[in-house]
CSV table of C-alpha atoms in Angstrom, one decimal:
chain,number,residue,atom,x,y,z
A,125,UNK,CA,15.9,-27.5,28.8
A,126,UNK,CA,18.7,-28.5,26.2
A,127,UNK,CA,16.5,-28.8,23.5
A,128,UNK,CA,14.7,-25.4,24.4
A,129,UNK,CA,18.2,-23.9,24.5
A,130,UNK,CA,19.1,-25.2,21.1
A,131,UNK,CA,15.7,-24.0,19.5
A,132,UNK,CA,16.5,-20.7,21.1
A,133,UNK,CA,20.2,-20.6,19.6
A,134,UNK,CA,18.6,-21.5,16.0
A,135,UNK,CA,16.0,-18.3,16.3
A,136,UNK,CA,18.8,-16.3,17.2
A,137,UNK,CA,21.0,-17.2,14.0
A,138,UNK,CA,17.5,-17.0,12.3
A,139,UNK,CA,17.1,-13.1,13.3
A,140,UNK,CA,20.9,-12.5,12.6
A,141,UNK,CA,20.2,-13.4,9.2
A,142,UNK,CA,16.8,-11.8,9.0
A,143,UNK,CA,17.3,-8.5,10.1
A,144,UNK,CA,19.4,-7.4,6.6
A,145,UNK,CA,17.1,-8.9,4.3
A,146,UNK,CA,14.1,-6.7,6.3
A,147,UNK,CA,16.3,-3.4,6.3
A,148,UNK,CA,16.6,-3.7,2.4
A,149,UNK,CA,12.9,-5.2,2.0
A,150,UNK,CA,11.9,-1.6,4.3
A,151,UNK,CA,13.9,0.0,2.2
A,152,UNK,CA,12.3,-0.9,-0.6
A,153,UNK,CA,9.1,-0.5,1.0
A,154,UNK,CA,10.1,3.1,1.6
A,155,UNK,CA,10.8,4.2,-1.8
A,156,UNK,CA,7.9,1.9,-3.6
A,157,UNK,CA,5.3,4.0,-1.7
A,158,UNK,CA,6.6,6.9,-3.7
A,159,UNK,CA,4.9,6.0,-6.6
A,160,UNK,CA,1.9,4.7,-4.7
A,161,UNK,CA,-1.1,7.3,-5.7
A,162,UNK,CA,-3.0,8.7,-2.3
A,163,UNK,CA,-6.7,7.2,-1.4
A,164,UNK,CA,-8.7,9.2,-3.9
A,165,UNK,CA,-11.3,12.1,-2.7
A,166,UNK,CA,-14.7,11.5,-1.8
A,167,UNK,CA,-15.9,14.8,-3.3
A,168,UNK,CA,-15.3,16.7,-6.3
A,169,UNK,CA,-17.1,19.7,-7.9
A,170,UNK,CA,-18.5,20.3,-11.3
A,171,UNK,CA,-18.4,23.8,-12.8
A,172,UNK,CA,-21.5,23.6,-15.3
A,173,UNK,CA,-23.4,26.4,-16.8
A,174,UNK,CA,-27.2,28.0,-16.1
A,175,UNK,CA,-29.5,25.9,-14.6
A,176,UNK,CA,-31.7,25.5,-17.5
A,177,UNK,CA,-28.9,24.3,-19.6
A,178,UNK,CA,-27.6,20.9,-21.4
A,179,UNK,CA,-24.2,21.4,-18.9
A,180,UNK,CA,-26.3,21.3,-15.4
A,181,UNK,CA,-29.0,18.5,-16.9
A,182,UNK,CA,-25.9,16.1,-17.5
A,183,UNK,CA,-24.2,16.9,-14.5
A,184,UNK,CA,-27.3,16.4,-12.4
A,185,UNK,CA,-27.0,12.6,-13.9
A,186,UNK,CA,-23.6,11.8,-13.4
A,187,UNK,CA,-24.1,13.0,-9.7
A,188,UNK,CA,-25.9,9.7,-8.8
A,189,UNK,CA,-23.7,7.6,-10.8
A,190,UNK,CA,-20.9,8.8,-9.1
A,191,UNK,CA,-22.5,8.3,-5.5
A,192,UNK,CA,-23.6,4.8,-5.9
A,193,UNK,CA,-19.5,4.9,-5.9
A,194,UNK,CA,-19.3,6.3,-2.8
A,195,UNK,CA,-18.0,10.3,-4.6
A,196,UNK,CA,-20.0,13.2,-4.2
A,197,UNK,CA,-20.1,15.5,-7.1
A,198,UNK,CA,-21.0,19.5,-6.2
A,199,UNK,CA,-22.6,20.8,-8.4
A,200,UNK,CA,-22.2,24.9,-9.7
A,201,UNK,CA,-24.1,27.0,-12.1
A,202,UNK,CA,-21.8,29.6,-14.1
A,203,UNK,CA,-22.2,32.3,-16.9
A,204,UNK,CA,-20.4,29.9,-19.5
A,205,UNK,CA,-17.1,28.2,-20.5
A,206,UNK,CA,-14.8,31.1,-19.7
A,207,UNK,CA,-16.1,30.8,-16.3
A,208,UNK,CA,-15.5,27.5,-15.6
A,209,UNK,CA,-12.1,27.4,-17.4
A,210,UNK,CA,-10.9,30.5,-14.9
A,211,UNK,CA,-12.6,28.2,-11.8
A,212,UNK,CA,-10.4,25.4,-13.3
A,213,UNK,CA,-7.6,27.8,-13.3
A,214,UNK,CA,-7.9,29.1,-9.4
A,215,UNK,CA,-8.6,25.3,-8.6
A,216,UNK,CA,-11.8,26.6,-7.2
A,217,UNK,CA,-13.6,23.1,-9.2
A,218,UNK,CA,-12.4,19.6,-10.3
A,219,UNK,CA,-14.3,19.1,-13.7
A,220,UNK,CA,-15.7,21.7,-15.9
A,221,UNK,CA,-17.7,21.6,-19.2
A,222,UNK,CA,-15.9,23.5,-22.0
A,223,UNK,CA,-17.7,24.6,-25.5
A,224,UNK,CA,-15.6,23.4,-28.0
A,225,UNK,CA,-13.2,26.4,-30.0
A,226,UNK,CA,-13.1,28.4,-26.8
A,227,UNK,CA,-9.6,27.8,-26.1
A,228,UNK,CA,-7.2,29.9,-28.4
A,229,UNK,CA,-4.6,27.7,-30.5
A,230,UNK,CA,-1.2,27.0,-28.5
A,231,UNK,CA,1.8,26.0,-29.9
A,232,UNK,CA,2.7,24.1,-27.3
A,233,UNK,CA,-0.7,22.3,-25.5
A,234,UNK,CA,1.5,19.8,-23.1
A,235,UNK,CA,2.5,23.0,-20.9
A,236,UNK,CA,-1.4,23.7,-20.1
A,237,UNK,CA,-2.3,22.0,-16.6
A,238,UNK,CA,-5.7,21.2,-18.2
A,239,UNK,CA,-6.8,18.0,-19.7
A,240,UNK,CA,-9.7,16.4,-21.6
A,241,UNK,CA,-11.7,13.8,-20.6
A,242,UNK,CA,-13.0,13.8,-24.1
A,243,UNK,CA,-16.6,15.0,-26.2
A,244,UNK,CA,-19.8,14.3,-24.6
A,245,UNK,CA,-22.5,15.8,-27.3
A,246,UNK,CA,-22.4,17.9,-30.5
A,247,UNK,CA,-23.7,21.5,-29.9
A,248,UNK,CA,-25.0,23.0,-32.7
A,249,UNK,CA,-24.5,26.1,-34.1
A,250,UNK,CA,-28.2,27.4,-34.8
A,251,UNK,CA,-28.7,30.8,-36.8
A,252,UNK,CA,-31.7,32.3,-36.8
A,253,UNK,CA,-32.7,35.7,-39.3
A,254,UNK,CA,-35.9,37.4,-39.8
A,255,UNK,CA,-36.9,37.8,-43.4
A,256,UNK,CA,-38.1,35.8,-46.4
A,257,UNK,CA,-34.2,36.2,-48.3
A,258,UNK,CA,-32.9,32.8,-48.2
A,259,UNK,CA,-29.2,33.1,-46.6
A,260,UNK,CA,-27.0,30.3,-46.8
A,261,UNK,CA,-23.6,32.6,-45.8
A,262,UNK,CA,-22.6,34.5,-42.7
A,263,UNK,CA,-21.3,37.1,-45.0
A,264,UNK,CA,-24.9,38.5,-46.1
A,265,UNK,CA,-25.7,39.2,-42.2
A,266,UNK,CA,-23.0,42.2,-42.3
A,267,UNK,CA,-24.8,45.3,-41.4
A,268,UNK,CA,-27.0,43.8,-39.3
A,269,UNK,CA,-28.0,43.7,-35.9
A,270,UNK,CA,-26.9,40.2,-34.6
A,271,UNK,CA,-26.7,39.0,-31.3
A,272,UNK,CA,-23.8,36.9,-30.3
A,273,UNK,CA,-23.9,35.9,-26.7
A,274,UNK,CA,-23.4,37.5,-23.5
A,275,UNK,CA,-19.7,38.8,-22.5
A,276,UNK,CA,-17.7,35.7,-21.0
A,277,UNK,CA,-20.0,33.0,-22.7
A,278,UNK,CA,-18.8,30.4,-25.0
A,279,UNK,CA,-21.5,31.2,-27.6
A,280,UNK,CA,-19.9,34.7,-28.0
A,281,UNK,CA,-17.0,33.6,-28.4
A,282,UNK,CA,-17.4,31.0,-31.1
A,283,UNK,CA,-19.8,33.4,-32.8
A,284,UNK,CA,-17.1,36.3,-32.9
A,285,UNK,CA,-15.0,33.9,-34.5
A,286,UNK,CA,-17.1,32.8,-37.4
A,287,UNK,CA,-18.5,36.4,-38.1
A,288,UNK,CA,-14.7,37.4,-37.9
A,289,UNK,CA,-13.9,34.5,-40.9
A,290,UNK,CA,-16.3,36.3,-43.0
A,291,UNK,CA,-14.7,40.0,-42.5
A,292,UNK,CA,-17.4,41.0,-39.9
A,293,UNK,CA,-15.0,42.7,-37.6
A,294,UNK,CA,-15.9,41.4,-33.7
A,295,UNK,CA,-16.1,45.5,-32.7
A,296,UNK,CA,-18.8,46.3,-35.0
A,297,UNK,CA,-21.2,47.8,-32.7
A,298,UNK,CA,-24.2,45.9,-34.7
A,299,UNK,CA,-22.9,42.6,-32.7
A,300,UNK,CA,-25.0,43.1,-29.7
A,301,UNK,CA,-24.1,41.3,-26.4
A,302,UNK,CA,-27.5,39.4,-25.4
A,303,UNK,CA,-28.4,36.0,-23.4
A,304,UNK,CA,-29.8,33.5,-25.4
A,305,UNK,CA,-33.5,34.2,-24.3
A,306,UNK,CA,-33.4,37.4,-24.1
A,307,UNK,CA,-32.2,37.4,-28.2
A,308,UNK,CA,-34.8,35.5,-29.0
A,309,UNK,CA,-37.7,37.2,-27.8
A,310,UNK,CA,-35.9,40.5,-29.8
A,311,UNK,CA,-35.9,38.8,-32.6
A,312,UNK,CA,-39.4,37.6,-32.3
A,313,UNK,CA,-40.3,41.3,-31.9
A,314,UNK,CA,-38.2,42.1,-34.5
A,315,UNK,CA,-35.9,44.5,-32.5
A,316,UNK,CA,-32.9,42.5,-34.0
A,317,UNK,CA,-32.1,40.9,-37.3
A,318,UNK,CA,-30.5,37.4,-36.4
A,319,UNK,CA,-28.8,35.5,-33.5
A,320,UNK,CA,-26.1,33.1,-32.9
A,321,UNK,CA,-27.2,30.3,-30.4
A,322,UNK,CA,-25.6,26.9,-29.6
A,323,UNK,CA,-27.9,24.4,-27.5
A,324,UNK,CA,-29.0,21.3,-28.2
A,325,UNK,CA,-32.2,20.5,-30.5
A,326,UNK,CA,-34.2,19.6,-27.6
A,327,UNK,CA,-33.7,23.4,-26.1
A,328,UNK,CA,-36.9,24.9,-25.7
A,329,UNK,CA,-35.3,28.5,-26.9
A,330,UNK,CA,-34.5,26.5,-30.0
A,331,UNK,CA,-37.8,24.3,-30.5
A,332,UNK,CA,-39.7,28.2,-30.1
A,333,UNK,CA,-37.7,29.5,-32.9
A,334,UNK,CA,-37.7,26.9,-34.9
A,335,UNK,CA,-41.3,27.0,-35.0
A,336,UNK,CA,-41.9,30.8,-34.8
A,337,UNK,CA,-43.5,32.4,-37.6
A,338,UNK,CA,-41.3,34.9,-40.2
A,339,UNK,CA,-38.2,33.4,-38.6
A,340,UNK,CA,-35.9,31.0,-41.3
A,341,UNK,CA,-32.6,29.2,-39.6
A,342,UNK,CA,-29.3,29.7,-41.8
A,343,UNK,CA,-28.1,26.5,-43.5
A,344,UNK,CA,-24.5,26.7,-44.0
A,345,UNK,CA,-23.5,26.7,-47.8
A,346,UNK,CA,-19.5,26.8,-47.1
A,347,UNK,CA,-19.8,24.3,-44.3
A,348,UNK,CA,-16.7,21.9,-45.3
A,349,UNK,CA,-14.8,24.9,-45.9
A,350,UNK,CA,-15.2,26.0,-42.1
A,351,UNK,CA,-14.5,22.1,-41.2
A,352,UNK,CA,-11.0,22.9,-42.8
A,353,UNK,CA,-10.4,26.6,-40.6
A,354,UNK,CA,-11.9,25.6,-37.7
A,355,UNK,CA,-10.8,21.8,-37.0
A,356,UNK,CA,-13.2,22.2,-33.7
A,357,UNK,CA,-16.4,22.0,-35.7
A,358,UNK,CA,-18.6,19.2,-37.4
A,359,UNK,CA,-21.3,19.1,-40.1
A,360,UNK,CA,-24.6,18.0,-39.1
A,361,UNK,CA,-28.0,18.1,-41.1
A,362,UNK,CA,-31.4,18.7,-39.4
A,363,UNK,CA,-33.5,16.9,-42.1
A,364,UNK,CA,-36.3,18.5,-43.8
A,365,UNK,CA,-39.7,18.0,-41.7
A,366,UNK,CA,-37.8,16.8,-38.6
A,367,UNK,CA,-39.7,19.5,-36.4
A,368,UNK,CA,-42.8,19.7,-38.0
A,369,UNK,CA,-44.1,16.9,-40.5
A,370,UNK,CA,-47.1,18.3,-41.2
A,371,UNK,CA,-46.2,22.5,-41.4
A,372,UNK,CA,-42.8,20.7,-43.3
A,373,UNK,CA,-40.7,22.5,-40.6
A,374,UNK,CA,-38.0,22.9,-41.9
A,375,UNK,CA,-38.7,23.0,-45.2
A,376,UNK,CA,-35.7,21.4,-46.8
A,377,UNK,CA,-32.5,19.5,-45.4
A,378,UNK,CA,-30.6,21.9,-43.1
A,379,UNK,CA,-26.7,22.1,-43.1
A,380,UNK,CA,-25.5,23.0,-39.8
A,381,UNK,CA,-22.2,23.5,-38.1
A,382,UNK,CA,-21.9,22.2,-34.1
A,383,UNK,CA,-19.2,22.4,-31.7
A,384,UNK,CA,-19.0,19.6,-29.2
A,385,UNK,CA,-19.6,19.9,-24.9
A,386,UNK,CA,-16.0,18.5,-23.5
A,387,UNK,CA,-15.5,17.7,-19.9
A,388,UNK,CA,-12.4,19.3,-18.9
A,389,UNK,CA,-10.1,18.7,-15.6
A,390,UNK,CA,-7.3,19.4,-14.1
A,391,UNK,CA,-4.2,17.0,-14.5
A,392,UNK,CA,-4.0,16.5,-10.9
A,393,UNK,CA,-7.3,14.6,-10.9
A,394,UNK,CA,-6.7,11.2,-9.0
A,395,UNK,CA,-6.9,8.6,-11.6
A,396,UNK,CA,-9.5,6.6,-9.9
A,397,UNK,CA,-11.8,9.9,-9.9
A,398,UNK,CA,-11.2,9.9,-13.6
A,399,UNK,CA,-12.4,6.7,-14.6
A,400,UNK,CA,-15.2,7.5,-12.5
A,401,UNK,CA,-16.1,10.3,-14.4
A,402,UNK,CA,-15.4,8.5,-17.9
A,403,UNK,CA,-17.4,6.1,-16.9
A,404,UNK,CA,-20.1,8.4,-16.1
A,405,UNK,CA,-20.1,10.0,-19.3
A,406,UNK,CA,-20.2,6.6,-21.5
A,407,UNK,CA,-23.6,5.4,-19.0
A,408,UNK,CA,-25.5,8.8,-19.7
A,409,UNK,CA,-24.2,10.3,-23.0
A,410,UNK,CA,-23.0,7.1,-25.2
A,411,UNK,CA,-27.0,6.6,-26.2
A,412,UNK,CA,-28.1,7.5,-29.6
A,413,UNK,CA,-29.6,11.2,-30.1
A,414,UNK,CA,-30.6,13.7,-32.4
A,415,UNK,CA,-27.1,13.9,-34.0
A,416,UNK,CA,-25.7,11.3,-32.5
A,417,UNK,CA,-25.3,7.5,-32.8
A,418,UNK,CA,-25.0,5.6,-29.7
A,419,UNK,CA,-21.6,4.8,-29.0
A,420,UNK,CA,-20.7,8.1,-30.7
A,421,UNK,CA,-19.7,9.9,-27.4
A,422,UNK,CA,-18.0,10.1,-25.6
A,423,UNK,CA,-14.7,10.2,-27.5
A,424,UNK,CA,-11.7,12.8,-28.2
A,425,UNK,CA,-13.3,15.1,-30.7
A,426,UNK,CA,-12.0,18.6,-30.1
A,427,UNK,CA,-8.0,18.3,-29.7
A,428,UNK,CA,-7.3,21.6,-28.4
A,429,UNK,CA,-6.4,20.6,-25.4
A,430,UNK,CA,-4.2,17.3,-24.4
A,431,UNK,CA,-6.0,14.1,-24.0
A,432,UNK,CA,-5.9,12.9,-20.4
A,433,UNK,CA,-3.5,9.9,-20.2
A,434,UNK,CA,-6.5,8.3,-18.0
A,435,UNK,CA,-8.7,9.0,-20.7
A,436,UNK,CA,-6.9,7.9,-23.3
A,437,UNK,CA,-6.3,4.7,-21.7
A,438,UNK,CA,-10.0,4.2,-21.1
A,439,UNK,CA,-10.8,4.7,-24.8
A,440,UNK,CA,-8.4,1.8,-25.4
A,441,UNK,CA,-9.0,-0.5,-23.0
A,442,UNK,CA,-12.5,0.2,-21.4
A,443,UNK,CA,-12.5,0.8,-17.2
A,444,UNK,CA,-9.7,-0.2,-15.3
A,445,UNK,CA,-9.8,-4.7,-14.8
A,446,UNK,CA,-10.2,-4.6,-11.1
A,447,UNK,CA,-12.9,-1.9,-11.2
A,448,UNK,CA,-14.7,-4.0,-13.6
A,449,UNK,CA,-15.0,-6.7,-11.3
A,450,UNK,CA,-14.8,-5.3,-7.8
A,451,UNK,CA,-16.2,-2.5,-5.3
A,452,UNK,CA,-14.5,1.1,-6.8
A,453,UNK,CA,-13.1,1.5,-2.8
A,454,UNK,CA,-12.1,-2.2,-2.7
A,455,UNK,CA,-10.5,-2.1,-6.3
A,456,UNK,CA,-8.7,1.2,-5.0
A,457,UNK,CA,-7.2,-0.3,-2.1
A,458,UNK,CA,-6.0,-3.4,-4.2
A,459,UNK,CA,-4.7,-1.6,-7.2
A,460,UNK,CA,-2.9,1.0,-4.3
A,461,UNK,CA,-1.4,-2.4,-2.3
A,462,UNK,CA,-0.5,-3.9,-5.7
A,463,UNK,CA,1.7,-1.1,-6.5
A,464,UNK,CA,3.8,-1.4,-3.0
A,465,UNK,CA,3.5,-5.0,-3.4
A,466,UNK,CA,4.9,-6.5,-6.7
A,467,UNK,CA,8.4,-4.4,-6.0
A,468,UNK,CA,8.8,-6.1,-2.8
A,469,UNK,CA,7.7,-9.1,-4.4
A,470,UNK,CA,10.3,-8.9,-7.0
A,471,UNK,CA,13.3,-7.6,-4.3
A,472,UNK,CA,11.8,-10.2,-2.0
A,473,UNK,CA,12.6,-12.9,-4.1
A,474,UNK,CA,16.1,-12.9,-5.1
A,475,UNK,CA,16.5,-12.1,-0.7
A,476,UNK,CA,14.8,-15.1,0.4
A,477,UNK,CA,17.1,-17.3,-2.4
A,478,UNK,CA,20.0,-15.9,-0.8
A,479,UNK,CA,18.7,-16.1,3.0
A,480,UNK,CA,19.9,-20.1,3.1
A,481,UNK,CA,23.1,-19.4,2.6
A,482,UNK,CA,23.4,-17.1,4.6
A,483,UNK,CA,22.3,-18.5,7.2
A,484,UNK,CA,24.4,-21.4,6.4
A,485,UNK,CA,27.4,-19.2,6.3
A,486,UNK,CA,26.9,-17.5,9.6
A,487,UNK,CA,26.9,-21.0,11.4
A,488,UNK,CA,29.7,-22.4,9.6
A,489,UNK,CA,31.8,-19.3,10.0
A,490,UNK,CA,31.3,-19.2,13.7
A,491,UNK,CA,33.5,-23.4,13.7
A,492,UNK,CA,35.3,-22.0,10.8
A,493,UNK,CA,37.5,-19.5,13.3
A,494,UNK,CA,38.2,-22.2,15.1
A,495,UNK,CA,39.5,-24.0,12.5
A,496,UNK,CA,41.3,-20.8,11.5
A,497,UNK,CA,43.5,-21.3,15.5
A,498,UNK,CA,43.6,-24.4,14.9
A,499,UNK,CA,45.6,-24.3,10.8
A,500,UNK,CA,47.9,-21.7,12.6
A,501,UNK,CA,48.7,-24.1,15.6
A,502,UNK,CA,49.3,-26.9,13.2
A,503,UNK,CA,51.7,-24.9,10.8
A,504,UNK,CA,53.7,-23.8,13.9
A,505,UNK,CA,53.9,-27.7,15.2
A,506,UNK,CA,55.1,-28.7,11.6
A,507,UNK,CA,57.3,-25.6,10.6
A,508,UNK,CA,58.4,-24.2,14.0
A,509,UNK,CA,58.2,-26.6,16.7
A,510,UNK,CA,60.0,-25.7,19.6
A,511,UNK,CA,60.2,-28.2,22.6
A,512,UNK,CA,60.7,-25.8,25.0
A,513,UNK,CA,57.1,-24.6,23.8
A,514,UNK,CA,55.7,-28.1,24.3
A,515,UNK,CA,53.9,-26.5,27.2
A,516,UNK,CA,52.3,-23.7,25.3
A,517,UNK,CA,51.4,-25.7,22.4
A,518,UNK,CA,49.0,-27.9,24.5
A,519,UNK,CA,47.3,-24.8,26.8
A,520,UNK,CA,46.4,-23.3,22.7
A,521,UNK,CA,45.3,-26.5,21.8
A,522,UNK,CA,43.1,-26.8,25.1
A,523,UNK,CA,42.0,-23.2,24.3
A,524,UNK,CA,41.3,-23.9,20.9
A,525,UNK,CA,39.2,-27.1,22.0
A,526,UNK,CA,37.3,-25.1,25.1
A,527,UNK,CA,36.2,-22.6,21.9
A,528,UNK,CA,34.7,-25.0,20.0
A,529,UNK,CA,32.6,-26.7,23.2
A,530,UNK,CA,31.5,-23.2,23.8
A,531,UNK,CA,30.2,-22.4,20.4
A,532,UNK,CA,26.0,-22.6,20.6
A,533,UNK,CA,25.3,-23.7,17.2
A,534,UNK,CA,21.8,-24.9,16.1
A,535,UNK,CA,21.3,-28.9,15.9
A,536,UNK,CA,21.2,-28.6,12.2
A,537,UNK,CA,25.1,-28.0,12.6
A,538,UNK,CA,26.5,-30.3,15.2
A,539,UNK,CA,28.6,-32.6,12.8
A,540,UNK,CA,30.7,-30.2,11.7
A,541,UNK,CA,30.9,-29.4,15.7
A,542,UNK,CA,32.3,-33.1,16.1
A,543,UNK,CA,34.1,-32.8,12.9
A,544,UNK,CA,36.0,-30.2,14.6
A,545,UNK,CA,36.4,-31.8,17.8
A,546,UNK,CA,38.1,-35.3,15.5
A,547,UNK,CA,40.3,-32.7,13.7
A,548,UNK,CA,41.8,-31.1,17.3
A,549,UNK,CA,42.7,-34.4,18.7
A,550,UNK,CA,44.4,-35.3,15.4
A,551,UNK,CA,46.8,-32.2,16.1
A,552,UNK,CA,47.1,-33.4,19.7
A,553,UNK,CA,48.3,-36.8,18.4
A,554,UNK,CA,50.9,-35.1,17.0
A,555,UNK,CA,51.6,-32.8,19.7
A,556,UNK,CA,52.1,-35.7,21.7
A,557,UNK,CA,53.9,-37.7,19.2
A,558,UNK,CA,56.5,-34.5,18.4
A,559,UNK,CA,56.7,-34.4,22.3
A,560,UNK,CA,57.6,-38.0,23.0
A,561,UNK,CA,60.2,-38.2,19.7
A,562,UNK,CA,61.8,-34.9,21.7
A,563,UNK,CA,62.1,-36.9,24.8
A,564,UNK,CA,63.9,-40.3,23.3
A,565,UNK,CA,66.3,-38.5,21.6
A,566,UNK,CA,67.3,-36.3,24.7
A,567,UNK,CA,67.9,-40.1,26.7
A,568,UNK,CA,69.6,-41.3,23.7
């Protein structure tokens, strides 16, 4: 029973020297979890383009990609960039494919809540005019009938601004709104003169015209000159014969401007999701294509929007360590505990250092009172001693001794217990010595 009692009087010190070291550890734990990112979403949506284009074919391939990671991706069709960057805008989708040179110049890009994952493919600009003139400048097309794209479409907008460069004002009323199928099929018939489309090679609107009889495809004489204006752009070449070896289709090197597809997002996208995405994009578009070599893409081609920090750490370093190595969920929960952790780890630390002599100083301070009565009783025997006090000086020094018995202090600490008790009956030796010295000089 004694020793349970004294194991029971150790706990209790132990707790009474705990409990501040868990408030300020809770404390901490409080305001780390601040900065702890919530448990990412398990579904996002895309905002892509038609169904038969090069937006809904690569979002179709990230979709398993991303499940395999546990993330659905919804999939939507739209008219074109505008459309996605206004679903963007109403946060009615998570990612969205942007033609490059849609968004107008900003002085000041940071205050835009959209972000760029970075470039996933060139688009080319293609150019197609009826006629055996060779044309080599968007210039000679004024007075014609061209089409540039449905209203709201990224093609229209990239082809107003070209035309626009080369003093074709965007109002004329020869710069017909038409789809890209629709324009070609005009052109065919020779309704129209030329048309602005950007797709990739593979397009099947594109491999038609390429191959269509009385049709030529404009090869752009002043292309480093539109580099320079239009930062957005790159120069390509379709070489001669690429299409067609045998009909030499085309029949000599072609220069050609392209735009790139960017994946857009908003800058609340959880990080995790991010990577996800990035990674994505390097598994089905960092392969060598037409234009492209592999490794190309993705990358942070078109700067007119602000690179995602995600992004730009991915570029630099590659995917995040842990979700190189573990389970994306698993590696979530580790990097999430990691961040809550290592502050309490550090705080922790410097606590537990402390917590000994603490402890330490919460036992001792409980004989050191006692030692405190017992200093005061001494000074009063050496300084003030009063024999007709003899009395009261003892029942303190019995009080003072009946204090220490009492004190419960873990075994750890019973010397200095004892050492107290062989300090007490020193004073009372002198108690009893100043008290028999009183009484031989009052019988003397």
């Amino acid at each position: 029973m004694e020793r349970l009692r004294a194991r029971l009087v150790a706990v209790r010190y132990l707790l009474a020297t705990a409990w501040p070291i868990v408030l300020i550890t809770a404390i901490g734990l409080v305001v780390a979890y601040q900065f702890v990112e919530p448990e990412p979403p398990r579904r996002m949506t895309i905002s892509t383009g038609s169904e038969a284009g090069a937006y809904f074919a690569y979002a179709q391939r990230y979709a398993p990609l991303l499940a395999a990671k546990g993330i659905t991706l919804g999939i939507m069709t739209s008219a074109g960039s505008l459309e996605n960057l206004a679903r963007l805008d109403k946060d009615e989708a998570d990612i969205a494919f942007v033609q490059g040179g849609i968004l107008p110049p900003t002085d000041d890009p940071e205050s835009s809540h959209l972000r760029s994952l970075g470039s996933v493919s060139y688009e080319p600009v293609w150019v197609f005019y009826r006629g055996p003139r060779r044309i080599t400048r968007l210039h000679q097309l004024a007075g014609q009938r061209i089409a540039v794209g449905e209203e709201g479409s990224g093609i229209r907008g990239l082809a107003l601004q070209l035309l626009a460069a080369n003093e074709i004002p965007p109002d004329s009323p020869k710069l017909l709104a038409m789809g890209s199928l629709d324009a070609a099929e005009a052109l065919q018939q020779g309704r129209i003169d030329a048309v602005f489309i950007v797709a990739a090679q593979e397009a099947p609107v594109v491999q038609v015209l390429l191959r269509s009889p009385g049709l030529q495809l404009l090869s752009f004489s002043q292309a480093d000159a539109y580099l320079r204006l239009f930062p957005f752009l790159s120069k390509i070449v379709l070489p001669r014969g690429v299409v067609n070896l045998v009909s030499d289709v085309p029949p000599r090197d072609t220069v050609l401007l392209a735009t790139t597809a960017n994946v857009v997002v908003r800058d609340d996208l959880h990080p995790a999701l991010a990577n996800l995405v990035l990674q994505a994009m390097t598994e089905v578009n960092g392969k060598s294509g037409f234009f492209q070599h592999a490794g190309e893409f993705p990358a942070y081609k078109d700067q007119s929007l602000v690179l995602s920090d995600d992004a730009g750490r991915y570029y630099k370093s590659g995917p995040p360590f842990l979700q190189r190595y573990l389970p994306f969920w698993l590696a979530v929960l580790v990097e999430r505990l990691f961040v809550m952790a290592l502050p309490l780890v550090m705080l922790s630390l410097p606590l537990l250092k402390f917590a000994p002599a603490l402890y330490s100083w919460r036992v001792r301070s409980r004989i050191f009172r006692c030692y405190g009565d017992l200093k005061f009783l001494e000074n009063d025997l050496r300084n003030h001693y009063q024999p007709a006090r003899h009395d009261e000086y003892v029942r303190r020094l019995d009080g003072i001794e009946d204090d220490a018995y009492s004190r419960n202090i873990p075994l750890g600490y019973t010397d200095l217990l004892y050492t107290l008790r062989e300090h007490i009956n020193l004073v009372r030796d002198k108690l009893r010595h100043l008290g028999t010295t009183h009484d031989k000089d009052n019988h003397a």
